[in-house]
Amino acid sequence: MIRPACPKDRPVLERLYRTCFSETADYTAFAFEQLFSRADVPVAEVDGVPRSMCFLLPFVFRLGGRAVRAQYLYAACTDKAYRGRGLMGEILRTADNWCRRADRAFTFLVPASESLFSYYAAHGYRTVFTRAKVLPGAAQGALSPLCSDGAYRRLRERYLSGDGCMIQSGWSMSFTAQDARRTDGMLYTLQLPHGPGCAVRSGSTVKELCCDRRDLSCAAGLFAADGVQDVYTSPFLSSGERIPYAMAKAPEGDALPFSQGYCNLLFD
């Protein structure tokens, strides 16, 4: 049976999340504290116990000069002992129904592994969100690991205000900042030859670099000198190779309102 989660389900769902994603109890509590009350949470119940779940979180995209509402399908997981019974397929069908009911244009998700792209494709999802990897050049400028959530959002809007780009809300930007700090990362302001930029680092990866396209390689060079291995940016800022990142699906029978977009800085 598929039903909406209720507050009393939270301890069971936290254990399911922690087990499926090998997260610490501390990080799991943080994620649920931030997201559980903001999301629609369908659960697949077997013998009175939730055995499969996901979060459906609201987001907004720019399309054709207007704001389009969507939902992000996050933390899709099933108890290992109950896999192969079609529970996640039921969760995905429920996400379609709830998407239409909430008047959202589409559901999108980030597959946790390359093999899952084909799984979600079989359920009607298309790979429409990509990101570009930036190769480091000669380092120029300076990094300042002091960027506030608000400053980051303002700089991000400067470079990612076109069609197909996800708009970061205050709560999602705050979550991103806290998540980065919990994974040996930080938000940065960059002083670069053609103007300021910003970036989010998580461990040895820069998840998102936003700056003038002429400064991408020198900004990546700054991070490389600081031990970063991979730097990613929006495909709208770089002419480099587009790497598949996330998938989307409109409710059954509807067409997606775009053919390509950008939705990085999610809870992947």
XYZ file of C-alpha atoms in Angstrom:
268
model
C 0.000 0.000 0.000
C 1.227 3.490 -0.876
C 0.357 6.275 1.547
C 1.729 9.645 2.693
C 4.206 9.442 5.542
C 3.158 10.823 8.916
C 5.305 12.098 11.805
C 5.271 8.747 13.619
C 6.959 7.136 10.570
C 10.042 9.310 10.908
C 12.167 6.968 13.104
C 11.544 4.046 10.733
C 12.266 6.172 7.663
C 15.455 7.550 9.207
C 16.699 3.994 9.759
C 15.783 3.091 6.172
C 17.594 6.167 4.816
C 20.656 5.591 6.985
C 20.925 1.933 5.964
C 20.334 2.397 2.229
C 22.712 5.347 1.844
C 25.293 4.314 4.465
C 24.916 7.655 6.233
C 25.790 8.464 9.814
C 23.034 8.925 12.359
C 24.112 12.567 12.729
C 23.827 13.343 9.003
C 20.532 11.463 8.707
C 19.029 13.470 11.570
C 20.234 16.681 9.890
C 18.702 15.727 6.526
C 15.345 14.781 8.044
C 15.235 17.868 10.234
C 15.747 20.035 7.155
C 13.634 18.146 4.608
C 10.975 15.925 6.149
C 8.497 18.702 6.904
C 9.107 20.412 3.530
C 8.489 17.357 1.387
C 5.630 15.164 0.278
C 6.794 11.698 1.348
C 5.132 8.663 -0.242
C 5.907 5.367 1.485
C 5.244 1.797 0.376
C 3.952 -0.111 3.380
C 4.281 -3.875 3.756
C 2.799 -5.614 6.809
C 2.196 -2.260 8.423
C 5.806 -1.038 8.084
C 7.213 1.463 5.512
C 9.658 -0.462 3.320
C 10.219 2.025 0.490
C 10.127 5.823 0.326
C 11.226 9.056 -1.314
C 11.040 12.796 -0.706
C 9.233 15.030 -3.205
C 10.638 18.531 -2.675
C 9.290 21.695 -4.365
C 11.524 23.691 -6.715
C 11.056 26.381 -9.347
C 12.644 26.762 -12.797
C 12.800 29.628 -15.264
C 11.178 28.820 -18.584
C 10.106 31.341 -21.207
C 10.326 34.248 -18.807
C 8.087 32.632 -16.215
C 8.481 30.498 -13.120
C 7.555 26.840 -13.527
C 6.911 24.658 -10.480
C 8.490 21.203 -10.274
C 9.299 18.538 -7.689
C 12.635 16.924 -6.909
C 12.494 13.204 -6.157
C 15.188 12.650 -3.546
C 16.291 9.740 -1.331
C 14.413 7.053 -3.250
C 15.196 3.836 -1.409
C 13.840 0.398 -0.564
C 14.664 -1.949 2.289
C 17.122 -4.500 0.880
C 14.964 -7.438 2.002
C 11.992 -6.067 0.031
C 13.672 -5.188 -3.269
C 12.474 -6.825 -6.475
C 8.799 -6.601 -5.471
C 8.013 -3.478 -7.504
C 7.722 -1.164 -4.510
C 9.845 1.581 -6.068
C 7.844 1.351 -9.277
C 4.726 2.060 -7.218
C 6.490 4.992 -5.536
C 7.398 6.431 -8.960
C 3.822 6.091 -10.212
C 2.625 7.819 -7.073
C 5.117 10.639 -7.716
C 3.502 11.103 -11.159
C 0.055 11.320 -9.616
C 1.102 13.701 -6.868
C 2.965 15.863 -9.381
C -0.237 16.417 -11.340
C -2.308 16.874 -8.191
C 0.061 19.613 -6.955
C -0.028 21.323 -10.374
C 3.698 20.814 -10.900
C 5.042 20.575 -14.422
C 7.480 17.704 -13.896
C 9.417 15.487 -11.499
C 13.202 15.371 -11.668
C 15.863 13.247 -9.968
C 19.605 12.551 -9.847
C 20.386 8.840 -10.374
C 22.744 7.647 -7.640
C 24.770 5.551 -10.108
C 25.263 5.253 -13.855
C 23.280 2.010 -13.982
C 20.196 3.742 -12.563
C 19.862 5.967 -15.636
C 18.497 2.955 -17.533
C 16.219 2.000 -14.621
C 14.578 5.413 -14.524
C 14.455 5.573 -18.330
C 12.307 2.430 -18.227
C 9.893 4.418 -16.039
C 9.667 7.267 -18.557
C 12.397 9.603 -17.305
C 14.633 11.437 -19.791
C 18.136 12.784 -19.258
C 17.635 16.504 -19.808
C 19.897 17.997 -17.136
C 23.640 18.013 -17.697
C 26.721 19.659 -16.242
C 30.121 20.466 -17.728
C 33.534 19.576 -16.326
C 36.016 22.441 -16.277
C 39.679 21.707 -16.993
C 42.102 23.791 -14.922
C 44.251 26.444 -16.568
C 46.728 28.921 -15.189
C 45.474 30.097 -11.803
C 44.524 33.768 -11.693
C 42.656 35.652 -8.994
C 41.851 34.630 -5.443
C 39.533 32.371 -3.436
C 37.751 33.668 -0.353
C 36.050 30.922 1.714
C 33.668 33.387 3.332
C 30.689 33.483 0.972
C 27.333 33.740 2.761
C 24.202 31.928 1.562
C 22.652 35.197 0.394
C 25.781 36.393 -1.389
C 26.054 33.071 -3.172
C 22.445 33.234 -4.380
C 22.940 36.765 -5.726
C 26.098 35.839 -7.627
C 24.499 32.645 -8.916
C 21.564 34.616 -10.309
C 24.005 36.830 -12.180
C 25.275 33.881 -14.221
C 22.360 31.423 -14.194
C 19.275 33.485 -14.963
C 18.340 31.971 -18.332
C 15.732 29.444 -19.419
C 16.045 25.954 -17.994
C 17.904 26.997 -14.833
C 16.671 26.060 -11.401
C 16.118 28.938 -8.977
C 17.730 28.341 -5.601
C 15.378 29.172 -2.732
C 16.562 30.434 0.634
C 16.032 27.097 2.398
C 17.697 25.009 -0.331
C 20.710 27.335 -0.422
C 20.992 27.094 3.359
C 20.828 23.299 3.163
C 23.527 23.299 0.466
C 25.821 25.445 2.607
C 25.355 23.259 5.684
C 25.751 20.083 3.633
C 29.026 21.367 2.143
C 30.441 22.131 5.568
C 29.493 18.662 6.800
C 31.417 17.090 3.894
C 34.681 19.002 4.290
C 33.558 21.766 1.945
C 32.585 25.414 1.823
C 30.985 28.229 -0.166
C 33.465 30.532 -1.900
C 33.578 33.990 -3.383
C 36.091 34.270 -6.227
C 37.899 37.395 -7.393
C 38.646 36.795 -11.077
C 39.970 38.821 -14.047
C 36.498 39.476 -15.541
C 34.502 39.888 -12.336
C 33.457 38.060 -9.170
C 32.360 34.442 -9.090
C 31.161 31.848 -6.595
C 31.535 28.140 -6.022
C 30.443 25.317 -3.739
C 33.071 22.781 -2.732
C 32.411 19.365 -1.210
C 35.598 17.498 -0.321
C 37.796 17.309 -3.417
C 34.980 18.328 -5.800
C 33.598 21.727 -6.746
C 29.937 20.882 -7.339
C 29.178 24.220 -8.969
C 31.340 27.044 -10.323
C 29.584 30.241 -11.423
C 31.594 32.988 -13.099
C 32.225 34.713 -16.427
C 32.863 31.959 -18.973
C 36.232 33.571 -19.777
C 37.344 32.893 -16.201
C 36.296 29.245 -15.880
C 39.695 27.670 -16.508
C 41.646 30.089 -14.311
C 39.105 29.602 -11.500
C 39.488 25.828 -11.860
C 43.240 26.405 -11.686
C 42.830 28.142 -8.332
C 40.941 25.149 -6.964
C 43.407 22.656 -8.457
C 46.179 24.426 -6.562
C 44.085 23.900 -3.414
C 43.755 20.136 -3.954
C 40.440 19.968 -5.832
C 40.241 17.136 -8.387
C 36.991 17.876 -10.251
C 35.266 21.178 -11.027
C 31.770 21.317 -12.552
C 29.758 24.171 -13.977
C 26.535 24.760 -15.864
C 26.543 23.689 -19.519
C 25.108 27.142 -20.241
C 28.396 28.677 -19.072
C 30.769 26.232 -20.770
C 31.122 24.907 -24.315
C 32.770 21.751 -22.980
C 31.382 18.236 -23.000
C 27.961 17.866 -21.399
C 27.908 15.146 -18.774
C 24.535 13.506 -17.939
C 23.457 14.558 -14.468
C 19.714 14.429 -13.812
C 16.506 13.142 -15.397
C 12.962 14.458 -15.621
C 9.449 13.275 -16.381
C 6.161 15.104 -16.781
C 2.995 13.513 -15.386
C 1.693 10.684 -17.545
C 0.628 11.919 -20.965
C 2.214 15.366 -20.668
C 5.287 16.655 -22.485
C 8.291 18.112 -20.714
C 8.357 21.906 -21.102
C 12.047 21.929 -22.173
C 14.691 19.762 -23.841
C 17.677 20.739 -21.701
C 18.281 22.467 -18.400
C 20.489 22.859 -15.346
C 19.674 21.860 -11.771
C 22.927 21.406 -9.871
C 23.417 22.075 -6.136
C 20.880 19.433 -5.251
C 21.088 16.938 -2.420
C 22.735 14.255 -4.518
